[in-house]
Short mmCIF file of N, CA and C in Angstrom, two decimals:
data_model
loop_
_atom_site.label_atom_id
_atom_site.label_comp_id
_atom_site.label_asym_id
_atom_site.label_seq_id
_atom_site.Cartn_x
_atom_site.Cartn_y
_atom_site.Cartn_z
N MET A 125 0.82 -1.25 -0.05
CA MET A 125 0.00 -0.01 0.04
C MET A 125 0.90 1.30 -0.02
N ASN A 126 0.70 2.16 -0.94
CA ASN A 126 1.41 3.36 -1.06
C ASN A 126 0.75 4.43 -0.12
N LEU A 127 1.60 4.91 0.75
CA LEU A 127 1.03 5.93 1.69
C LEU A 127 1.21 7.30 0.97
N LYS A 128 0.21 8.15 1.25
CA LYS A 128 0.28 9.51 0.82
C LYS A 128 1.38 10.27 1.66
N GLU A 129 2.23 11.10 0.91
CA GLU A 129 3.28 11.70 1.70
C GLU A 129 3.02 13.19 1.58
N TYR A 130 3.43 13.92 2.80
CA TYR A 130 3.36 15.31 2.91
C TYR A 130 4.73 15.83 3.22
N LYS A 131 5.27 16.67 2.41
CA LYS A 131 6.67 17.17 2.64
C LYS A 131 6.63 18.60 3.27
N VAL A 132 7.18 18.63 4.45
CA VAL A 132 7.28 19.82 5.27
C VAL A 132 8.72 20.22 5.44
N VAL A 133 9.04 21.51 5.15
CA VAL A 133 10.35 22.13 5.38
C VAL A 133 10.36 23.01 6.55
N VAL A 134 11.32 22.80 7.49
CA VAL A 134 11.47 23.62 8.69
C VAL A 134 12.48 24.61 8.45
N LEU A 135 12.14 25.91 8.49
CA LEU A 135 13.16 27.04 8.17
C LEU A 135 13.12 27.93 9.39
N GLY A 136 14.30 28.68 9.58
CA GLY A 136 14.48 29.65 10.64
C GLY A 136 15.93 29.87 10.85
N SER A 137 16.25 30.89 11.58
CA SER A 137 17.64 31.19 11.89
C SER A 137 18.28 30.11 12.75
N GLY A 138 19.59 30.20 12.87
CA GLY A 138 20.29 29.17 13.74
C GLY A 138 19.92 29.48 15.26
N GLY A 139 19.80 28.35 15.92
CA GLY A 139 19.61 28.48 17.42
C GLY A 139 18.23 28.74 17.87
N VAL A 140 17.15 28.76 16.94
CA VAL A 140 15.87 28.99 17.32
C VAL A 140 15.11 27.73 17.89
N GLY A 141 15.66 26.67 17.72
CA GLY A 141 15.14 25.38 18.19
C GLY A 141 14.43 24.55 17.13
N LYS A 142 14.73 24.74 15.89
CA LYS A 142 14.11 23.94 14.87
C LYS A 142 14.31 22.44 15.11
N SER A 143 15.50 22.08 15.30
CA SER A 143 15.74 20.63 15.54
C SER A 143 15.12 20.14 16.81
N ALA A 144 15.24 20.88 17.84
CA ALA A 144 14.58 20.53 19.12
C ALA A 144 13.09 20.28 18.93
N LEU A 145 12.40 21.16 18.30
CA LEU A 145 10.99 21.05 18.06
C LEU A 145 10.63 19.81 17.11
N THR A 146 11.51 19.75 16.08
CA THR A 146 11.25 18.56 15.14
C THR A 146 11.47 17.23 15.86
N VAL A 147 12.47 17.06 16.55
CA VAL A 147 12.91 15.82 17.24
C VAL A 147 11.80 15.57 18.34
N LYS A 148 11.38 16.66 19.09
CA LYS A 148 10.38 16.42 20.07
C LYS A 148 9.02 16.00 19.45
N PHE A 149 8.70 16.53 18.29
CA PHE A 149 7.48 16.22 17.59
C PHE A 149 7.51 14.80 17.02
N VAL A 150 8.64 14.40 16.56
CA VAL A 150 8.73 13.04 15.90
C VAL A 150 9.02 11.98 16.86
N THR A 151 9.87 12.23 17.91
CA THR A 151 10.20 11.13 18.82
C THR A 151 9.67 11.29 20.30
N GLY A 152 9.25 12.45 20.63
CA GLY A 152 8.88 12.77 21.94
C GLY A 152 10.05 13.03 22.89
N GLN A 153 11.23 13.07 22.41
CA GLN A 153 12.42 13.33 23.15
C GLN A 153 12.90 14.86 22.97
N PHE A 154 13.48 15.44 24.12
CA PHE A 154 13.93 16.77 24.07
C PHE A 154 15.44 16.69 23.86
N VAL A 155 15.99 17.42 22.87
CA VAL A 155 17.43 17.54 22.62
C VAL A 155 17.92 18.74 23.37
N GLU A 156 18.68 18.59 24.48
CA GLU A 156 19.11 19.65 25.24
C GLU A 156 20.33 20.42 24.64
N LYS A 157 21.25 19.71 24.03
CA LYS A 157 22.43 20.26 23.55
C LYS A 157 22.28 20.85 22.12
N TYR A 158 22.76 22.10 21.91
CA TYR A 158 22.66 22.75 20.62
C TYR A 158 23.77 22.17 19.71
N ASP A 159 23.41 21.67 18.61
CA ASP A 159 24.30 21.09 17.58
C ASP A 159 23.79 21.53 16.26
N PRO A 160 24.48 22.57 15.66
CA PRO A 160 23.94 23.18 14.40
C PRO A 160 23.73 22.11 13.27
N THR A 161 22.52 22.20 12.74
CA THR A 161 22.15 21.27 11.73
C THR A 161 22.64 21.68 10.36
N ILE A 162 23.01 20.76 9.51
CA ILE A 162 23.26 21.05 8.11
C ILE A 162 21.93 20.67 7.32
N GLU A 163 21.43 19.47 7.59
CA GLU A 163 20.23 18.95 7.04
C GLU A 163 19.92 17.61 7.69
N ASP A 164 18.67 17.55 8.26
CA ASP A 164 18.22 16.26 8.77
C ASP A 164 16.89 16.04 8.21
N PHE A 165 16.56 14.75 8.04
CA PHE A 165 15.31 14.29 7.41
C PHE A 165 14.60 13.28 8.35
N TYR A 166 13.35 13.58 8.60
CA TYR A 166 12.57 12.69 9.46
C TYR A 166 11.34 12.30 8.77
N ARG A 167 10.83 11.12 9.06
CA ARG A 167 9.53 10.56 8.56
C ARG A 167 8.70 10.22 9.80
N LYS A 168 7.44 10.48 9.78
CA LYS A 168 6.58 10.19 10.89
C LYS A 168 5.24 9.74 10.26
N GLU A 169 4.74 8.59 10.67
CA GLU A 169 3.39 8.08 10.23
C GLU A 169 2.37 8.93 10.94
N ILE A 170 1.45 9.44 10.15
CA ILE A 170 0.29 10.21 10.69
C ILE A 170 -1.01 9.73 10.14
N ASP A 171 -2.06 10.16 10.67
CA ASP A 171 -3.44 9.79 10.19
C ASP A 171 -4.08 11.01 9.49
N VAL A 172 -4.53 10.82 8.27
CA VAL A 172 -5.13 11.97 7.54
C VAL A 172 -6.51 11.29 7.07
N ASP A 173 -7.57 11.84 7.46
CA ASP A 173 -8.90 11.33 7.02
C ASP A 173 -8.96 9.80 7.28
N HIS A 174 -8.49 9.32 8.41
CA HIS A 174 -8.43 7.91 8.70
C HIS A 174 -7.60 7.05 7.85
N ASN A 175 -6.72 7.67 7.09
CA ASN A 175 -5.81 6.88 6.28
C ASN A 175 -4.39 7.16 6.69
N PRO A 176 -3.57 6.07 6.85
CA PRO A 176 -2.12 6.26 7.25
C PRO A 176 -1.48 7.02 6.14
N SER A 177 -0.72 7.98 6.60
CA SER A 177 0.09 8.82 5.64
C SER A 177 1.46 9.11 6.26
N ILE A 178 2.32 9.63 5.44
CA ILE A 178 3.65 9.88 5.95
C ILE A 178 3.98 11.36 5.95
N LEU A 179 4.44 11.95 7.07
CA LEU A 179 4.82 13.29 7.07
C LEU A 179 6.35 13.26 6.96
N GLU A 180 6.88 13.88 5.87
CA GLU A 180 8.34 13.96 5.73
C GLU A 180 8.71 15.36 6.22
N ILE A 181 9.61 15.41 7.08
CA ILE A 181 10.03 16.77 7.69
C ILE A 181 11.49 16.96 7.38
N LEU A 182 11.87 18.03 6.68
CA LEU A 182 13.20 18.36 6.45
C LEU A 182 13.63 19.51 7.35
N ASP A 183 14.47 19.22 8.26
CA ASP A 183 14.98 20.12 9.25
C ASP A 183 16.29 20.81 8.61
N THR A 184 16.23 22.06 8.38
CA THR A 184 17.27 22.76 7.59
C THR A 184 18.30 23.55 8.50
N ALA A 185 19.38 23.90 7.93
CA ALA A 185 20.38 24.71 8.47
C ALA A 185 19.85 26.10 8.66
N GLY A 186 20.27 26.64 9.85
CA GLY A 186 19.79 28.07 10.06
C GLY A 186 20.95 29.00 9.78
N THR A 187 22.12 28.53 9.53
CA THR A 187 23.23 29.48 9.35
C THR A 187 23.33 29.96 7.87
N GLU A 188 23.87 31.09 7.68
CA GLU A 188 23.89 31.79 6.38
C GLU A 188 24.84 30.93 5.38
N GLN A 189 25.72 30.18 5.89
CA GLN A 189 26.70 29.49 4.99
C GLN A 189 25.92 28.42 4.20
N PHE A 190 24.72 28.04 4.62
CA PHE A 190 23.88 26.95 3.92
C PHE A 190 22.75 27.58 3.27
N ALA A 191 22.64 28.98 3.31
CA ALA A 191 21.38 29.55 2.81
C ALA A 191 21.14 29.25 1.34
N SER A 192 22.23 29.04 0.53
CA SER A 192 22.12 28.71 -0.90
C SER A 192 21.44 27.43 -1.09
N MET A 193 21.31 26.54 -0.17
CA MET A 193 20.65 25.27 -0.31
C MET A 193 19.10 25.51 -0.15
N ARG A 194 18.68 26.63 0.36
CA ARG A 194 17.25 26.81 0.66
C ARG A 194 16.36 26.67 -0.63
N ASP A 195 16.84 27.31 -1.75
CA ASP A 195 15.96 27.11 -2.91
C ASP A 195 15.60 25.72 -3.27
N LEU A 196 16.53 24.66 -3.11
CA LEU A 196 16.24 23.37 -3.36
C LEU A 196 15.30 22.80 -2.35
N TYR A 197 15.41 23.09 -1.04
CA TYR A 197 14.54 22.62 0.00
C TYR A 197 13.11 23.20 -0.32
N ILE A 198 13.01 24.39 -0.63
CA ILE A 198 11.70 25.07 -0.91
C ILE A 198 11.03 24.48 -2.11
N LYS A 199 11.80 24.25 -3.17
CA LYS A 199 11.23 23.66 -4.33
C LYS A 199 10.49 22.37 -4.09
N ASN A 200 11.11 21.57 -3.22
CA ASN A 200 10.58 20.22 -2.97
C ASN A 200 9.53 20.17 -1.85
N GLY A 201 9.41 21.26 -1.13
CA GLY A 201 8.43 21.32 0.03
C GLY A 201 7.09 21.59 -0.46
N GLN A 202 6.14 21.06 0.34
CA GLN A 202 4.69 21.39 0.15
C GLN A 202 4.20 22.42 1.22
N GLY A 203 4.74 22.30 2.34
CA GLY A 203 4.28 23.14 3.45
C GLY A 203 5.61 23.62 4.27
N PHE A 204 5.51 24.76 5.02
CA PHE A 204 6.64 25.28 5.61
C PHE A 204 6.35 25.69 7.03
N LEU A 205 7.23 25.34 7.96
CA LEU A 205 7.23 25.83 9.28
C LEU A 205 8.30 26.93 9.39
N LEU A 206 7.98 28.17 9.67
CA LEU A 206 8.86 29.24 9.85
C LEU A 206 9.04 29.44 11.41
N ILE A 207 10.20 29.09 11.86
CA ILE A 207 10.40 29.15 13.39
C ILE A 207 11.32 30.23 13.73
N TYR A 208 11.00 30.91 14.88
CA TYR A 208 11.80 32.02 15.41
C TYR A 208 11.83 31.77 16.88
N SER A 209 12.83 32.40 17.46
CA SER A 209 12.90 32.33 18.96
C SER A 209 12.24 33.51 19.59
N LEU A 210 11.43 33.27 20.57
CA LEU A 210 10.71 34.43 21.25
C LEU A 210 11.77 35.22 22.04
N LEU A 211 12.89 34.73 22.12
CA LEU A 211 13.96 35.45 22.92
C LEU A 211 14.89 36.29 22.03
N ASN A 212 14.65 36.30 20.78
CA ASN A 212 15.52 36.97 19.92
C ASN A 212 14.82 37.66 18.74
N ARG A 213 14.68 38.89 18.82
CA ARG A 213 13.98 39.68 17.80
C ARG A 213 14.51 39.45 16.28
N GLN A 214 15.85 39.37 16.21
CA GLN A 214 16.37 39.27 14.97
C GLN A 214 15.90 38.08 14.22
N THR A 215 15.67 36.91 14.98
CA THR A 215 15.24 35.68 14.37
C THR A 215 13.80 35.87 13.82
N PHE A 216 13.04 36.70 14.48
CA PHE A 216 11.68 36.99 13.96
C PHE A 216 11.75 37.88 12.72
N THR A 217 12.70 38.88 12.73
CA THR A 217 12.88 39.75 11.55
C THR A 217 13.34 38.92 10.41
N ASP A 218 14.20 37.96 10.61
CA ASP A 218 14.81 37.06 9.53
C ASP A 218 13.69 36.31 8.77
N LEU A 219 12.50 36.18 9.31
CA LEU A 219 11.57 35.29 8.69
C LEU A 219 10.93 35.94 7.42
N LYS A 220 10.83 37.26 7.36
CA LYS A 220 10.25 37.94 6.22
C LYS A 220 10.98 37.63 4.89
N PRO A 221 12.33 37.71 4.81
CA PRO A 221 13.02 37.36 3.63
C PRO A 221 12.87 35.85 3.37
N MET A 222 12.84 35.09 4.31
CA MET A 222 12.68 33.58 4.16
C MET A 222 11.27 33.32 3.53
N ARG A 223 10.25 34.00 3.99
CA ARG A 223 8.89 33.84 3.38
C ARG A 223 8.95 34.36 2.01
N ASP A 224 9.60 35.45 1.78
CA ASP A 224 9.66 36.06 0.30
C ASP A 224 10.35 35.09 -0.52
N GLN A 225 11.38 34.47 -0.12
CA GLN A 225 12.12 33.42 -0.87
C GLN A 225 11.24 32.27 -1.16
N ILE A 226 10.46 31.75 -0.18
CA ILE A 226 9.50 30.67 -0.46
C ILE A 226 8.54 31.00 -1.57
N LEU A 227 7.96 32.22 -1.53
CA LEU A 227 6.96 32.69 -2.48
C LEU A 227 7.65 32.78 -3.87
N ARG A 228 8.86 33.29 -3.87
CA ARG A 228 9.54 33.46 -5.14
C ARG A 228 9.83 32.11 -5.77
N VAL A 229 10.46 31.22 -5.09
CA VAL A 229 10.85 29.88 -5.57
C VAL A 229 9.53 29.14 -5.97
N LYS A 230 8.53 29.18 -5.19
CA LYS A 230 7.25 28.40 -5.47
C LYS A 230 6.41 29.22 -6.54
N ASN A 231 6.80 30.39 -6.91
CA ASN A 231 6.12 31.20 -7.87
C ASN A 231 4.58 31.18 -7.46
N ALA A 232 4.40 31.64 -6.23
CA ALA A 232 3.05 31.66 -5.69
C ALA A 232 2.83 32.90 -4.86
N ASP A 233 1.51 33.27 -4.63
CA ASP A 233 1.17 34.33 -3.74
C ASP A 233 1.06 33.84 -2.29
N SER A 234 0.72 32.53 -2.15
CA SER A 234 0.66 32.01 -0.80
C SER A 234 0.93 30.48 -0.86
N VAL A 235 1.43 30.03 0.31
CA VAL A 235 1.77 28.58 0.34
C VAL A 235 1.31 28.08 1.78
N PRO A 236 1.08 26.88 1.98
CA PRO A 236 0.81 26.37 3.40
C PRO A 236 2.04 26.75 4.28
N LEU A 237 1.80 27.53 5.27
CA LEU A 237 2.76 27.98 6.11
C LEU A 237 2.30 28.19 7.57
N ILE A 238 3.21 27.82 8.52
CA ILE A 238 2.85 28.03 9.97
C ILE A 238 4.00 28.86 10.51
N LEU A 239 3.67 29.87 11.29
CA LEU A 239 4.62 30.75 12.01
C LEU A 239 4.65 30.26 13.46
N VAL A 240 5.92 29.84 13.88
CA VAL A 240 6.03 29.22 15.22
C VAL A 240 7.07 30.00 16.03
N GLY A 241 6.66 30.48 17.18
CA GLY A 241 7.51 31.13 18.17
C GLY A 241 7.92 30.05 19.15
N ASN A 242 9.26 29.76 19.28
CA ASN A 242 9.73 28.76 20.19
C ASN A 242 10.33 29.32 21.42
N LYS A 243 10.51 28.55 22.39
CA LYS A 243 11.14 28.88 23.73
C LYS A 243 10.22 29.62 24.61
N SER A 244 8.96 29.23 24.53
CA SER A 244 7.92 29.98 25.34
C SER A 244 8.05 29.67 26.87
N ASP A 245 8.95 28.75 27.23
CA ASP A 245 9.12 28.36 28.60
C ASP A 245 10.01 29.39 29.40
N ILE A 246 10.68 30.31 28.60
CA ILE A 246 11.58 31.31 29.21
C ILE A 246 10.88 32.66 29.13
N PHE A 247 10.22 33.05 30.21
CA PHE A 247 9.43 34.27 30.14
C PHE A 247 10.17 35.52 30.29
N ASP A 248 11.17 35.57 31.11
CA ASP A 248 11.81 36.83 31.43
C ASP A 248 12.79 37.40 30.40
N GLU A 249 13.00 36.61 29.34
CA GLU A 249 13.87 37.10 28.30
C GLU A 249 13.22 37.38 26.96
N ARG A 250 11.97 37.35 26.92
CA ARG A 250 11.13 37.49 25.74
C ARG A 250 11.39 38.92 25.04
N GLU A 251 11.63 38.73 23.66
CA GLU A 251 11.81 40.01 22.88
C GLU A 251 10.74 40.22 21.81
N VAL A 252 9.95 39.15 21.58
CA VAL A 252 8.89 39.19 20.58
C VAL A 252 7.48 38.99 21.26
N SER A 253 6.67 40.01 21.16
CA SER A 253 5.37 39.80 21.87
C SER A 253 4.44 38.87 21.01
N ALA A 254 3.51 38.36 21.69
CA ALA A 254 2.49 37.46 21.03
C ALA A 254 1.69 38.29 20.09
N ASN A 255 1.44 39.51 20.40
CA ASN A 255 0.62 40.39 19.57
C ASN A 255 1.28 40.65 18.24
N GLU A 256 2.65 40.98 18.31
CA GLU A 256 3.43 41.20 17.07
C GLU A 256 3.35 39.97 16.15
N ALA A 257 3.53 38.81 16.72
CA ALA A 257 3.60 37.57 15.87
C ALA A 257 2.14 37.37 15.34
N LYS A 258 1.10 37.60 16.09
CA LYS A 258 -0.26 37.48 15.71
C LYS A 258 -0.55 38.39 14.53
N LEU A 259 -0.11 39.59 14.59
CA LEU A 259 -0.34 40.48 13.47
C LEU A 259 0.36 40.10 12.23
N LEU A 260 1.64 39.61 12.36
CA LEU A 260 2.43 39.06 11.15
C LEU A 260 1.71 37.87 10.59
N ALA A 261 1.25 36.94 11.47
CA ALA A 261 0.51 35.76 10.92
C ALA A 261 -0.75 36.19 10.16
N GLU A 262 -1.46 37.16 10.69
CA GLU A 262 -2.67 37.65 10.03
C GLU A 262 -2.30 38.26 8.66
N GLU A 263 -1.23 39.00 8.72
CA GLU A 263 -0.84 39.68 7.37
C GLU A 263 -0.48 38.59 6.42
N TRP A 264 0.22 37.53 6.82
CA TRP A 264 0.57 36.40 5.98
C TRP A 264 -0.51 35.33 5.75
N GLY A 265 -1.58 35.44 6.45
CA GLY A 265 -2.73 34.56 6.33
C GLY A 265 -2.36 33.15 6.75
N CYS A 266 -1.66 33.01 7.86
CA CYS A 266 -1.25 31.70 8.30
C CYS A 266 -1.46 31.54 9.84
N PRO A 267 -1.49 30.33 10.34
CA PRO A 267 -1.60 30.16 11.80
C PRO A 267 -0.33 30.50 12.51
N HIS A 268 -0.44 30.92 13.72
CA HIS A 268 0.79 31.23 14.56
C HIS A 268 0.64 30.45 15.91
N PHE A 269 1.68 29.77 16.31
CA PHE A 269 1.67 29.19 17.63
C PHE A 269 2.99 29.45 18.29
N GLU A 270 2.89 29.52 19.69
CA GLU A 270 4.10 29.56 20.49
C GLU A 270 4.32 28.21 21.11
N THR A 271 5.51 27.72 21.11
CA THR A 271 5.76 26.42 21.67
C THR A 271 7.05 26.37 22.53
N SER A 272 7.16 25.37 23.21
CA SER A 272 8.40 25.00 24.00
C SER A 272 8.67 23.57 23.76
N ALA A 273 9.78 23.21 23.05
CA ALA A 273 10.16 21.82 22.91
C ALA A 273 10.60 21.29 24.24
N LYS A 274 11.08 22.10 25.09
CA LYS A 274 11.68 21.59 26.40
C LYS A 274 10.50 21.24 27.27
N ASN A 275 9.47 21.99 27.35
CA ASN A 275 8.30 21.72 28.31
C ASN A 275 7.26 21.09 27.52
N ASN A 276 7.33 20.71 26.29
CA ASN A 276 6.29 20.05 25.51
C ASN A 276 5.03 20.90 25.40
N THR A 277 5.27 22.22 25.38
CA THR A 277 4.07 23.12 25.29
C THR A 277 3.73 23.33 23.85
N ASN A 278 2.45 23.01 23.55
CA ASN A 278 1.95 23.06 22.15
C ASN A 278 2.69 22.23 21.21
N VAL A 279 3.18 21.12 21.63
CA VAL A 279 3.87 20.17 20.75
C VAL A 279 3.13 18.77 20.97
N ASP A 280 2.85 18.11 19.96
CA ASP A 280 2.11 16.81 20.08
C ASP A 280 2.82 15.79 19.29
N GLU A 281 2.75 14.55 19.77
CA GLU A 281 3.46 13.40 19.07
C GLU A 281 2.69 12.77 18.01
N SER A 282 1.38 13.04 17.86
CA SER A 282 0.64 12.32 16.87
C SER A 282 -0.44 13.18 16.20
N PRO A 283 -0.17 13.93 15.27
CA PRO A 283 -1.26 14.77 14.78
C PRO A 283 -2.21 13.94 13.85
N LYS A 284 -3.51 14.20 13.99
CA LYS A 284 -4.47 13.43 13.16
C LYS A 284 -5.44 14.55 12.69
N CYS A 285 -5.90 14.36 11.45
CA CYS A 285 -6.91 15.41 11.04
C CYS A 285 -7.93 14.72 10.24
N LYS A 286 -9.11 15.35 10.13
CA LYS A 286 -10.22 14.82 9.30
C LYS A 286 -10.95 16.02 8.93
N GLY A 287 -10.89 16.44 7.67
CA GLY A 287 -11.63 17.66 7.18
C GLY A 287 -11.28 18.83 8.10
N ASP A 288 -12.30 19.47 8.63
CA ASP A 288 -12.05 20.58 9.50
C ASP A 288 -12.06 20.28 10.90
N SER A 289 -12.22 18.95 11.27
CA SER A 289 -12.26 18.67 12.76
C SER A 289 -10.98 17.85 13.02
N TYR A 290 -10.30 18.35 14.06
CA TYR A 290 -9.00 17.84 14.34
C TYR A 290 -9.03 16.86 15.45
N LEU A 291 -8.69 15.68 15.31
CA LEU A 291 -8.71 14.58 16.34
C LEU A 291 -7.54 14.62 17.25
N ILE A 292 -7.19 15.77 17.68
CA ILE A 292 -6.03 15.89 18.69
C ILE A 292 -6.53 16.92 19.74
N LYS A 293 -5.79 17.00 20.85
CA LYS A 293 -6.12 17.87 21.94
C LYS A 293 -5.97 19.31 21.44
N PRO A 294 -6.93 20.13 21.66
CA PRO A 294 -6.83 21.55 21.08
C PRO A 294 -5.66 22.28 21.63
N GLU A 295 -5.19 22.00 22.89
CA GLU A 295 -4.14 22.71 23.44
C GLU A 295 -2.75 22.37 22.72
N LYS A 296 -2.69 21.30 21.99
CA LYS A 296 -1.53 21.02 21.34
C LYS A 296 -1.47 21.73 19.96
N MET A 297 -1.16 22.99 20.05
CA MET A 297 -1.26 23.86 18.86
C MET A 297 -0.26 23.54 17.78
N PHE A 298 0.89 23.13 18.06
CA PHE A 298 1.91 22.79 17.05
C PHE A 298 1.37 21.70 16.17
N ALA A 299 0.75 20.68 16.74
CA ALA A 299 0.24 19.64 16.05
C ALA A 299 -1.05 20.04 15.23
N THR A 300 -1.82 20.88 15.88
CA THR A 300 -3.01 21.41 15.30
C THR A 300 -2.63 22.22 13.98
N GLY A 301 -1.62 23.03 14.13
CA GLY A 301 -1.17 23.81 13.00
C GLY A 301 -0.61 22.84 11.90
N THR A 302 0.06 21.78 12.34
CA THR A 302 0.45 20.88 11.30
C THR A 302 -0.76 20.21 10.56
N ALA A 303 -1.73 19.87 11.36
CA ALA A 303 -2.91 19.34 10.76
C ALA A 303 -3.59 20.29 9.84
N LEU A 304 -3.69 21.61 10.26
CA LEU A 304 -4.17 22.61 9.33
C LEU A 304 -3.40 22.62 8.04
N PHE A 305 -2.05 22.50 8.10
CA PHE A 305 -1.40 22.69 6.94
C PHE A 305 -1.42 21.40 6.09
N ILE A 306 -1.57 20.35 6.62
CA ILE A 306 -1.85 19.08 5.82
C ILE A 306 -3.13 19.21 5.07
N GLU A 307 -4.10 19.74 5.63
CA GLU A 307 -5.34 20.04 4.99
C GLU A 307 -5.02 20.94 3.74
N ALA A 308 -4.24 21.93 3.95
CA ALA A 308 -3.96 22.91 2.75
C ALA A 308 -3.09 22.11 1.72
N MET A 309 -2.18 21.31 2.11
CA MET A 309 -1.42 20.53 1.17
C MET A 309 -2.14 19.54 0.34
N LYS A 310 -3.29 19.04 0.93
CA LYS A 310 -4.07 18.01 0.27
C LYS A 310 -4.74 18.52 -1.02
N THR A 311 -4.94 19.91 -1.13
CA THR A 311 -5.60 20.45 -2.33
C THR A 311 -4.62 20.55 -3.49
#
């Protein structure tokens, strides 16, 4: 039986927690030590409309030295997670050119996209407000979620979706967002 595959690309600046979120989502484990990624590929079986499917997640490098590889990642991706650190305004600012690059490479006005603010467990060092991110998400027409890979806040191990009703706990917004964008990628 051939399983339907959904290709998701995780983008963001270095150190925002792309790998920590991805690994937590796929395996349930938290990666404490920062180890800059060049490229990691994950596969996770998920349920879409009661059919087993595969979510392919490409965890990309956040450093500029690998930025030239982004066009290839984007070309092959169907949906995109743009991740920033709530503790670093520059990582939030860096997302606009990344989104512009996605739209340019995909030759589209919009693509399935989720804006994700990570490190919500660290309250006293916050540099990006929830309202700022909400406004940007509204401008881009995409969902926005704040997560913590460390505390498993708004991260879920098994996203499931069926039409417009999501068969997951509503507080697990990272997975809800993933389900939302699987719906968008199905069309």
